[in-house]
Short mmCIF file of N, CA and C in Angstrom, two decimals:
data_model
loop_
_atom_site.label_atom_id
_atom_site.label_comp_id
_atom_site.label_asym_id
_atom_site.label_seq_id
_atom_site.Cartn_x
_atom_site.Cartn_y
_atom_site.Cartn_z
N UNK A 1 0.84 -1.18 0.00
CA UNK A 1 0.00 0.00 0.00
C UNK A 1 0.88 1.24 0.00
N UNK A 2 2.11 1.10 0.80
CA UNK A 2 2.85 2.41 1.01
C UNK A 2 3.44 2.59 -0.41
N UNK A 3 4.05 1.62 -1.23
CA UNK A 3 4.45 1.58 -2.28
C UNK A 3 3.42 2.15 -3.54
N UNK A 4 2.35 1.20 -3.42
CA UNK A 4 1.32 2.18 -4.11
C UNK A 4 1.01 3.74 -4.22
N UNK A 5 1.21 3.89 -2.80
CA UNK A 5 1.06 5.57 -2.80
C UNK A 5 2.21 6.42 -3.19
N UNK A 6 3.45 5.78 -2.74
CA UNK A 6 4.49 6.42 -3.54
C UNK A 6 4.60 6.57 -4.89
N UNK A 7 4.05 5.49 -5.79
CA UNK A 7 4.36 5.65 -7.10
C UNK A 7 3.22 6.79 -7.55
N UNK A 8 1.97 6.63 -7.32
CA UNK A 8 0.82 7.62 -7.23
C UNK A 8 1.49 9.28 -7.01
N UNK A 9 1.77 9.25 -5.97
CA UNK A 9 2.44 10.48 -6.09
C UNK A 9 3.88 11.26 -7.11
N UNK A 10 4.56 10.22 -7.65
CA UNK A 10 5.40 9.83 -7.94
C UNK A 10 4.75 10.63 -9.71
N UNK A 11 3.55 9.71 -9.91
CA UNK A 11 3.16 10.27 -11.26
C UNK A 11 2.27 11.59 -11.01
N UNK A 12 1.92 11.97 -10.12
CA UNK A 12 1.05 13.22 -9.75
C UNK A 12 2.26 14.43 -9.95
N UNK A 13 3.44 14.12 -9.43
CA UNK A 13 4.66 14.83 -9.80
C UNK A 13 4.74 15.30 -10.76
N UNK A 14 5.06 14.24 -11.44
CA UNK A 14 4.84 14.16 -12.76
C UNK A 14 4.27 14.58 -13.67
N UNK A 15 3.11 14.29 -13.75
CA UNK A 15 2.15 15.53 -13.95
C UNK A 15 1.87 16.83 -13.74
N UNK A 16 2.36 17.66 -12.69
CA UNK A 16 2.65 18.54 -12.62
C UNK A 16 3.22 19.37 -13.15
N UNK A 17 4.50 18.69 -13.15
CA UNK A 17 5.60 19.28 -14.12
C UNK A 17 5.29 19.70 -15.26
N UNK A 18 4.78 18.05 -15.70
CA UNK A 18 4.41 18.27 -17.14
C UNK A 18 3.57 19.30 -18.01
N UNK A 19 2.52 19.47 -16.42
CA UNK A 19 1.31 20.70 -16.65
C UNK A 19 2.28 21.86 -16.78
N UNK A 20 3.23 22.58 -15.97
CA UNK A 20 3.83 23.72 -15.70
C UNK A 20 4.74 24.04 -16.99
N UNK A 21 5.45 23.27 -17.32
CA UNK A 21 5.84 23.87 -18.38
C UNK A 21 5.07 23.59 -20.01
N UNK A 22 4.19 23.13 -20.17
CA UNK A 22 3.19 23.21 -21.19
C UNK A 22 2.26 24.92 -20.90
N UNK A 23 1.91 25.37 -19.94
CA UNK A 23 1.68 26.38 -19.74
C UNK A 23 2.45 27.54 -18.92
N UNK A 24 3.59 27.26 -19.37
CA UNK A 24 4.18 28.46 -18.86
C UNK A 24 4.45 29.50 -19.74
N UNK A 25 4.50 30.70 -19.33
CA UNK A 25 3.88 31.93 -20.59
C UNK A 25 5.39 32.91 -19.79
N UNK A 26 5.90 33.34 -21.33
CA UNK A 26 6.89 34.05 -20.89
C UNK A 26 6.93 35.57 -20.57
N UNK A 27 7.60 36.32 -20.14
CA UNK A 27 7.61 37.46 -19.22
C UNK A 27 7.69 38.23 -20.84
N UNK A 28 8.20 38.24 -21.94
CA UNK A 28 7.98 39.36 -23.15
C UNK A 28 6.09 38.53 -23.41
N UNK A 29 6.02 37.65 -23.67
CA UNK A 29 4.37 37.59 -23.80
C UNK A 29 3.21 38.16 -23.16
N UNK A 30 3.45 38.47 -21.54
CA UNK A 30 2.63 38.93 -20.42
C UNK A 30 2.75 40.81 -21.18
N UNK A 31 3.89 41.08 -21.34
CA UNK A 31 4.03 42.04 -21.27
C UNK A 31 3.17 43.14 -22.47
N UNK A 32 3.38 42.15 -23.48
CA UNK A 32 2.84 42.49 -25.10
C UNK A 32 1.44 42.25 -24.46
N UNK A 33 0.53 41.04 -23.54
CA UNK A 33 -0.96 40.56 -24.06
C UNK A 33 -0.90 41.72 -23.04
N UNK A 34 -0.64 42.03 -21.72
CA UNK A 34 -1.10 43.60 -21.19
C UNK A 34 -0.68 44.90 -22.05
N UNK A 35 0.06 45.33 -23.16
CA UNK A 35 -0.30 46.42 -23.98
C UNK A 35 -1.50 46.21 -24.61
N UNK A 36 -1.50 45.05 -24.91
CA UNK A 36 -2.72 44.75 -25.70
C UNK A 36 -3.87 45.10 -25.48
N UNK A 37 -4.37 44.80 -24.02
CA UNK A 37 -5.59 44.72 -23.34
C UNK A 37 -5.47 46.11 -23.05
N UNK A 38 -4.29 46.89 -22.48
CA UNK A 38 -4.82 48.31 -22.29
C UNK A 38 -4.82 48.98 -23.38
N UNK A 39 -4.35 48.69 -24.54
CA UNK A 39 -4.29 49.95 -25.80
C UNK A 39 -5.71 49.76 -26.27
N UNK A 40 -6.67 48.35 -25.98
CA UNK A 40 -8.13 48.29 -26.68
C UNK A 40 -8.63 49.03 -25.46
N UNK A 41 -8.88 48.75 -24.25
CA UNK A 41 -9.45 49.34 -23.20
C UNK A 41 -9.33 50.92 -23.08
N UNK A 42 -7.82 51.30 -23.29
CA UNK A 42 -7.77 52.76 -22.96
C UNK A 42 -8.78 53.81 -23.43
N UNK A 43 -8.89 53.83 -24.92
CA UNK A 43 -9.85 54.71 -25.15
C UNK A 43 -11.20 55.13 -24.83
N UNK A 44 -11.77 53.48 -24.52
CA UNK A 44 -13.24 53.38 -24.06
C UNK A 44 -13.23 54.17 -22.87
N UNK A 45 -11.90 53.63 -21.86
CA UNK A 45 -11.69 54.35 -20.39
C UNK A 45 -11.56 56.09 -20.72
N UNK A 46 -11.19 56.48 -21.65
CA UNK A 46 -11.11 57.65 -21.98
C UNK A 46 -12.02 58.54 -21.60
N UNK A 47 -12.76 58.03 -23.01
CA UNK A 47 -14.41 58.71 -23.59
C UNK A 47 -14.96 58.52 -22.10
N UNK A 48 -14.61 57.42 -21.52
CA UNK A 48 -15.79 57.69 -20.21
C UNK A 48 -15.56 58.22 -19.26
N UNK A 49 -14.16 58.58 -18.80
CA UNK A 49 -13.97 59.99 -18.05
C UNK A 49 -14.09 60.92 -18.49
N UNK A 50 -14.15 61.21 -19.72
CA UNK A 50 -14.37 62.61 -20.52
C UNK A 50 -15.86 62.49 -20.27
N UNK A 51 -16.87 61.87 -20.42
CA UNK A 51 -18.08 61.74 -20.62
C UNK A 51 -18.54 62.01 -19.04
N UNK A 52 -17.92 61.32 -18.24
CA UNK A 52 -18.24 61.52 -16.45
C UNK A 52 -17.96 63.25 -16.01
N UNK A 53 -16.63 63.74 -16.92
CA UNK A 53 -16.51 65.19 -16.55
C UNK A 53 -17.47 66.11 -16.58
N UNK A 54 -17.57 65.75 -18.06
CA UNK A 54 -19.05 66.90 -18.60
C UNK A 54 -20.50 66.28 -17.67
N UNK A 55 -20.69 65.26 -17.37
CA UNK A 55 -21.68 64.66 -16.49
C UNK A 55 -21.91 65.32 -15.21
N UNK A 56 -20.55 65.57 -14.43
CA UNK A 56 -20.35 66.38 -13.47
C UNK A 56 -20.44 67.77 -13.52
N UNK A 57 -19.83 68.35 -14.80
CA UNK A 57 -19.86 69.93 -14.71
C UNK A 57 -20.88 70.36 -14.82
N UNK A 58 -21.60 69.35 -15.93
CA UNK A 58 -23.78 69.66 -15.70
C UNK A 58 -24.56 69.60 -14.73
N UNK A 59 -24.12 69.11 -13.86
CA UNK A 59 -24.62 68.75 -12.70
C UNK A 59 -23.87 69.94 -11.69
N UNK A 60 -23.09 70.37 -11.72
CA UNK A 60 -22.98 71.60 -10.97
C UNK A 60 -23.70 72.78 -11.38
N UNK A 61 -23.74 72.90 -12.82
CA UNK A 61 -24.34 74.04 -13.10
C UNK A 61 -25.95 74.07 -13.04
N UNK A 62 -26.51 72.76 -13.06
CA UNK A 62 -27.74 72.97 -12.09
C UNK A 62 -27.92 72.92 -11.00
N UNK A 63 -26.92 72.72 -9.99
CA UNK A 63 -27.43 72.82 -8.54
C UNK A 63 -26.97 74.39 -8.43
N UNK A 64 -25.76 74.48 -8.97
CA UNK A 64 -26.18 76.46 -8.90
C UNK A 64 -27.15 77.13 -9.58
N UNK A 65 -28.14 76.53 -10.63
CA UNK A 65 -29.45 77.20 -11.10
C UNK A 65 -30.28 76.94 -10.20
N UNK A 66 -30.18 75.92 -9.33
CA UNK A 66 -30.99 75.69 -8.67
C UNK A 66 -31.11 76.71 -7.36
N UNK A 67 -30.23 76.50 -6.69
CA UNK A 67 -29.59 77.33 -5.72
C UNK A 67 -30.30 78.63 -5.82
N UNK A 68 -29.82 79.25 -6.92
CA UNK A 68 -30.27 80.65 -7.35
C UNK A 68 -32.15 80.82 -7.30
N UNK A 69 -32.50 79.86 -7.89
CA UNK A 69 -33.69 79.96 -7.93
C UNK A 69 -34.40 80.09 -6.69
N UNK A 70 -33.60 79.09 -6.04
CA UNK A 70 -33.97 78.87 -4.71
C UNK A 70 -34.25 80.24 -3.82
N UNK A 71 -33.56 80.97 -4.06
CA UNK A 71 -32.68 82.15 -3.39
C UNK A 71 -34.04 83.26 -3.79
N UNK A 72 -33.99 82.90 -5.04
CA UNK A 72 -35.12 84.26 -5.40
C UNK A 72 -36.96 84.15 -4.91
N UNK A 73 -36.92 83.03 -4.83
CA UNK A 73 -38.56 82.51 -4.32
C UNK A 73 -38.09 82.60 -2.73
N UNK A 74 -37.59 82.43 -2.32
CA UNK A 74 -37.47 82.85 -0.63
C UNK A 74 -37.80 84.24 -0.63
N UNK A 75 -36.78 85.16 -1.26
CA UNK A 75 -37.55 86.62 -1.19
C UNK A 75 -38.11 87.01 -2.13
N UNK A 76 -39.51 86.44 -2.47
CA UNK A 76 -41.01 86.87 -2.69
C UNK A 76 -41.51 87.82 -1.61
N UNK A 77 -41.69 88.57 -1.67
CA UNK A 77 -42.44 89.34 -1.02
C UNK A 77 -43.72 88.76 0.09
N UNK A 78 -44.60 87.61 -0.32
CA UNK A 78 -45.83 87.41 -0.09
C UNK A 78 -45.01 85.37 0.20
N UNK A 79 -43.56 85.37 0.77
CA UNK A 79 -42.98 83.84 0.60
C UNK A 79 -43.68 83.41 2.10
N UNK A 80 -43.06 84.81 3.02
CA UNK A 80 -43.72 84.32 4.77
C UNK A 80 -45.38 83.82 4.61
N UNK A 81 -45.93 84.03 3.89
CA UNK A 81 -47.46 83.86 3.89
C UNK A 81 -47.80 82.61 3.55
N UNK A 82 -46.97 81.81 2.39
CA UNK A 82 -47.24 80.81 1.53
C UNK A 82 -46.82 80.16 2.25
N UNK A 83 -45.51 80.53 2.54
CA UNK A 83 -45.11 78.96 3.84
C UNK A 83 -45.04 78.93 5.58
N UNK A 84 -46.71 80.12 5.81
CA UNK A 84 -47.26 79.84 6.78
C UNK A 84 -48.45 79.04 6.34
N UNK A 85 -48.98 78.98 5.11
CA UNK A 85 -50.24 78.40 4.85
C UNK A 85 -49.41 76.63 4.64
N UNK A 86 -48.59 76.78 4.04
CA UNK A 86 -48.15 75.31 3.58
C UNK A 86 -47.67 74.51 4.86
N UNK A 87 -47.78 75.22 6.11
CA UNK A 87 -46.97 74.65 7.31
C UNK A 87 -48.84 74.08 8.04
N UNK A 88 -49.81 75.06 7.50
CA UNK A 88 -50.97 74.09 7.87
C UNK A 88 -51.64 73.29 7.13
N UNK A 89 -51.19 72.57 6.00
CA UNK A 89 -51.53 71.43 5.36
C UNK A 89 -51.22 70.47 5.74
N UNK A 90 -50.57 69.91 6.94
CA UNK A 90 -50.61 68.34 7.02
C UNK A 90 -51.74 68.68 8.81
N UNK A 91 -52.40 69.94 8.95
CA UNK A 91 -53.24 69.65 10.35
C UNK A 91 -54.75 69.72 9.47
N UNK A 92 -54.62 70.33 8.31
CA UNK A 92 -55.71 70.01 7.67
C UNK A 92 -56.25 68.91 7.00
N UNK A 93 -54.92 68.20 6.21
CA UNK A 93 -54.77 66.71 5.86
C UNK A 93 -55.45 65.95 6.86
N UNK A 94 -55.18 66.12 7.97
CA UNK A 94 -55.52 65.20 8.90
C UNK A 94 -56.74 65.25 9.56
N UNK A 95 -57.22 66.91 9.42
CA UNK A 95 -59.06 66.99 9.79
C UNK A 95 -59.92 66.85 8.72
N UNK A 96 -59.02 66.38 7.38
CA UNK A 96 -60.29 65.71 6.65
C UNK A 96 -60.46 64.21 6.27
N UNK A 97 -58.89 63.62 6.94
CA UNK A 97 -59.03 62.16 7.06
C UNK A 97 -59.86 61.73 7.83
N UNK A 98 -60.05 62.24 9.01
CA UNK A 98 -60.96 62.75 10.19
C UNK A 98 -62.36 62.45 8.98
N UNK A 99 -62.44 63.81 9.12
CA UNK A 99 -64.28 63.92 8.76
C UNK A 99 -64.63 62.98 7.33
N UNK A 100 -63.63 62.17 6.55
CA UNK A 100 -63.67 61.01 6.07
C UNK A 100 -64.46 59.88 6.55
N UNK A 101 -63.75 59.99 7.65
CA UNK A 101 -64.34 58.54 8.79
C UNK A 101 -64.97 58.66 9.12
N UNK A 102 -65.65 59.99 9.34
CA UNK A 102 -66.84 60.71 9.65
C UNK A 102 -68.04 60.14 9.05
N UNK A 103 -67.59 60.57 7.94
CA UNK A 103 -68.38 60.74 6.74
C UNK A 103 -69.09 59.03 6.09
N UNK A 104 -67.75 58.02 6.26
CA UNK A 104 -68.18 56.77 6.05
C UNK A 104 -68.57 55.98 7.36
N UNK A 105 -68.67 56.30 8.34
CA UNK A 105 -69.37 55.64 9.61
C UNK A 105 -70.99 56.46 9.14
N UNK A 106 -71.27 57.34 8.72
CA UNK A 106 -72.56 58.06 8.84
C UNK A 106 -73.39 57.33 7.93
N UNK A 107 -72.12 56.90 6.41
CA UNK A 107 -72.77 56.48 5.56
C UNK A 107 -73.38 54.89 6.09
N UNK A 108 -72.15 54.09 6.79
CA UNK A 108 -72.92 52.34 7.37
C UNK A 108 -73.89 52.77 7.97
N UNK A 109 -74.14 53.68 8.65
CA UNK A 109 -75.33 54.05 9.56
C UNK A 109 -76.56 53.99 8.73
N UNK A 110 -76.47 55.02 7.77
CA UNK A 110 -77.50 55.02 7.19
C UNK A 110 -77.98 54.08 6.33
N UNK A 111 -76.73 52.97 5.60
CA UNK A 111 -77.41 51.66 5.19
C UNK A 111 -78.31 51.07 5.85
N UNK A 112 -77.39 50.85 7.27
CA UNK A 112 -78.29 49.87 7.82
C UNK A 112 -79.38 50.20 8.62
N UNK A 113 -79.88 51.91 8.82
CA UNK A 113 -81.07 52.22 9.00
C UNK A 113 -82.03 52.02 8.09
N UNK A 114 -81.47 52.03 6.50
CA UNK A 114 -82.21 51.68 5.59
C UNK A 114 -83.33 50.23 5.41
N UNK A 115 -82.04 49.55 5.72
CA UNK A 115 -82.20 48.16 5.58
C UNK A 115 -83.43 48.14 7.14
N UNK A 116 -83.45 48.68 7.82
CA UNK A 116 -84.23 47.95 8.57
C UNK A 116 -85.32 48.47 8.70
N UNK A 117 -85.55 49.89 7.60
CA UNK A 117 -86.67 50.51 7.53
C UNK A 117 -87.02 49.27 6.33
N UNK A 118 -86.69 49.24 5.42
CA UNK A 118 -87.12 47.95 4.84
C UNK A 118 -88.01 47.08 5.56
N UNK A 119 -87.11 46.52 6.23
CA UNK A 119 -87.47 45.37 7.09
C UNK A 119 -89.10 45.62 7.73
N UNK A 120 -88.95 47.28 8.56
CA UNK A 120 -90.02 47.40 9.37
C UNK A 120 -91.40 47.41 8.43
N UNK A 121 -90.49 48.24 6.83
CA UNK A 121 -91.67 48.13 5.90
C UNK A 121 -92.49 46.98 5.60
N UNK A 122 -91.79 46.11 5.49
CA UNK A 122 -92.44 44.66 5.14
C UNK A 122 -92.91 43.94 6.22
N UNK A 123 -92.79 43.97 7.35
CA UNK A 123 -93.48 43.24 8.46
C UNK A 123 -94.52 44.20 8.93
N UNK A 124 -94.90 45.57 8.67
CA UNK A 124 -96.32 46.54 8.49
C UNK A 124 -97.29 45.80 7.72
N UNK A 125 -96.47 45.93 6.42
CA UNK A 125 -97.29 45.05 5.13
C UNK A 125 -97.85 43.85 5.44
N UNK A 126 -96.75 42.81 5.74
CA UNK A 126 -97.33 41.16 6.06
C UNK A 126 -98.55 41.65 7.26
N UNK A 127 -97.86 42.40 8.03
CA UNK A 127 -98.94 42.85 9.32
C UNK A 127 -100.59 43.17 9.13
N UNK A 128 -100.37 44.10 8.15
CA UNK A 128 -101.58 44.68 7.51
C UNK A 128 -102.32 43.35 6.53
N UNK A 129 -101.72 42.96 6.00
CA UNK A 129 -102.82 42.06 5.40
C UNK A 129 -103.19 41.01 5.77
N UNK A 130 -102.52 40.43 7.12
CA UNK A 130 -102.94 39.43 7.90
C UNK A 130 -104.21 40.01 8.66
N UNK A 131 -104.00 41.10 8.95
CA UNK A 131 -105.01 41.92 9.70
C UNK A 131 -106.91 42.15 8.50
N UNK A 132 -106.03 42.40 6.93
CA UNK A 132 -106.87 42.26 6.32
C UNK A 132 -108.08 41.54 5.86
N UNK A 133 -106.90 39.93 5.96
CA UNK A 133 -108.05 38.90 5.53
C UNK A 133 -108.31 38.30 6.66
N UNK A 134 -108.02 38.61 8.16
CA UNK A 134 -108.58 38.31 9.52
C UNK A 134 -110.30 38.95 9.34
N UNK A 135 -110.14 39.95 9.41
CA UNK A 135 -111.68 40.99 9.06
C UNK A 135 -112.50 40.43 7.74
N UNK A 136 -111.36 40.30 6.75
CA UNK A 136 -112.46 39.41 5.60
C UNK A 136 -113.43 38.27 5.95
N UNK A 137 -112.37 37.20 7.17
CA UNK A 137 -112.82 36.29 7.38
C UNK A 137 -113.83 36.40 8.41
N UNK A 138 -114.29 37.17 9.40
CA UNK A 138 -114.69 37.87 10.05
C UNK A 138 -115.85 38.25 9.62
N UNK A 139 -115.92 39.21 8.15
CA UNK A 139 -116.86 39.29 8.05
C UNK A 139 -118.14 38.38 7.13
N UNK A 140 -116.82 37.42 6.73
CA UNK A 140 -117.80 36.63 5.99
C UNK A 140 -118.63 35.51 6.87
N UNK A 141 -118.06 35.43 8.47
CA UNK A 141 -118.44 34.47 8.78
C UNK A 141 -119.48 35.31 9.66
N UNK A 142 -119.94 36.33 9.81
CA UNK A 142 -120.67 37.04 10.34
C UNK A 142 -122.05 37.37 9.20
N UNK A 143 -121.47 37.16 8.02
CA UNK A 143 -122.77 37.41 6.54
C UNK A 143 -123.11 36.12 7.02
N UNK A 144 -122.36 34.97 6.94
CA UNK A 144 -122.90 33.66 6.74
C UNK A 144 -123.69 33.24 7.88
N UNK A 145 -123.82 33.66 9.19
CA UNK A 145 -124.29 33.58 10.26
C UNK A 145 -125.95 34.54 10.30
N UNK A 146 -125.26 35.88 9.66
CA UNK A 146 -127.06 36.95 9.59
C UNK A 146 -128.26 36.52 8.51
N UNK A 147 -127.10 37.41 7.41
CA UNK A 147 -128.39 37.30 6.26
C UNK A 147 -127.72 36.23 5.51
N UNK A 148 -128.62 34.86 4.64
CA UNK A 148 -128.02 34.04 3.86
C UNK A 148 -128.50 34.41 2.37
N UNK A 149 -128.86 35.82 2.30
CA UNK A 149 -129.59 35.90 0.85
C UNK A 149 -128.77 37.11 0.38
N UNK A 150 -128.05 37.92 1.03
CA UNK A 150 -127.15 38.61 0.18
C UNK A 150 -125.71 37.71 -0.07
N UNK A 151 -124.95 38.39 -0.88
CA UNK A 151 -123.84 37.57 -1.46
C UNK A 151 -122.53 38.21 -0.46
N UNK A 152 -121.77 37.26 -0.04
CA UNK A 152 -120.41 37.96 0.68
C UNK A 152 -119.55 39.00 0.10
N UNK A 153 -119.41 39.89 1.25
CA UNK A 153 -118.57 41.34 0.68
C UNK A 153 -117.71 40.67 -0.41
N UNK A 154 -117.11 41.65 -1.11
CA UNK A 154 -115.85 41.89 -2.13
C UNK A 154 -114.92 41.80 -0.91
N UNK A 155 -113.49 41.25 -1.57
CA UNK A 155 -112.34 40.97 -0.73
C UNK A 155 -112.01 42.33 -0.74
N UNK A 156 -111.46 42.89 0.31
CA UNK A 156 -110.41 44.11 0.18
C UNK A 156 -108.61 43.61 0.65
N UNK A 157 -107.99 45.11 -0.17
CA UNK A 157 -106.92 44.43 0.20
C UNK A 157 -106.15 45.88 0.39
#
């Protein structure tokens, strides 16, 4: 077994070697494939710091338009007024989220007062005409009991 592993290693050596100098790359080759890679790269790297400059200098010259602008709407004449009114928009925001909730609790209310005026409507109704043909029956059994020679009332309803 020990022998086995020696020779094993023995060709792993071996192999090694063999790998290392099949790929070994010489110091004028490294040197040429990195001109290489930076003379294609450089320019792109160029254009895009040139392109990042002007990116930047535009960008300064609107935060100083901005700035400025800034500067001149502060002194408006009528600026203290606007941004005393704009400092009470989020207490007003909030008294009409308010009377929102207000407004939709009033509305379930009134569904379901609806609904049960409904309700009361139709148990009047069933009410009333149970009451109706109680008296119909009532009075027919009161014809049928007096006179047997007139004809029983008309139904009402």
């Amino acid at each position: 077994a020990e022998e086995e592993r020696a020779k094993a290693m023995a060709e792993l050596q071996a192999m090694r070697e063999d790998m290392a100098s099949s790929y070994k790359i010489e110091e004028e080759a490294i040197t040429k494939l990195s001109s290489g890679v930076l003379g294609v790269t450089e320019p792109v790297m160029s254009h895009c710091a040139e392109r990042l400059a002007t990116l930047q200098a535009a960008q300064m010259r609107l935060i100083d338009l901005l700035a400025k602008e800034d500067r001149k709407v502060m002194t408006l004449p009528h600026m203290a007024e606007v941004a005393q009114a704009l400092a009470h928009v989020p207490v007003y925001s909030q008294k009409l989220q308010e009377m929102r909730k207000d407004m939709d609790a009033l509305t379930n209310r009134v569904k379901g007062m609806r609904k049960r005026a409904a309700k009361l409507y139709t148990k009047k109704q069933q009410e009333d005409n149970t009451a109706a043909q109680r008296r119909q029956r009532e009075q027919m059994a009161q014809h049928a009991a007096g006179t047997p020679d007139q004809p029983p009332p008309a139904p009402q309803l």
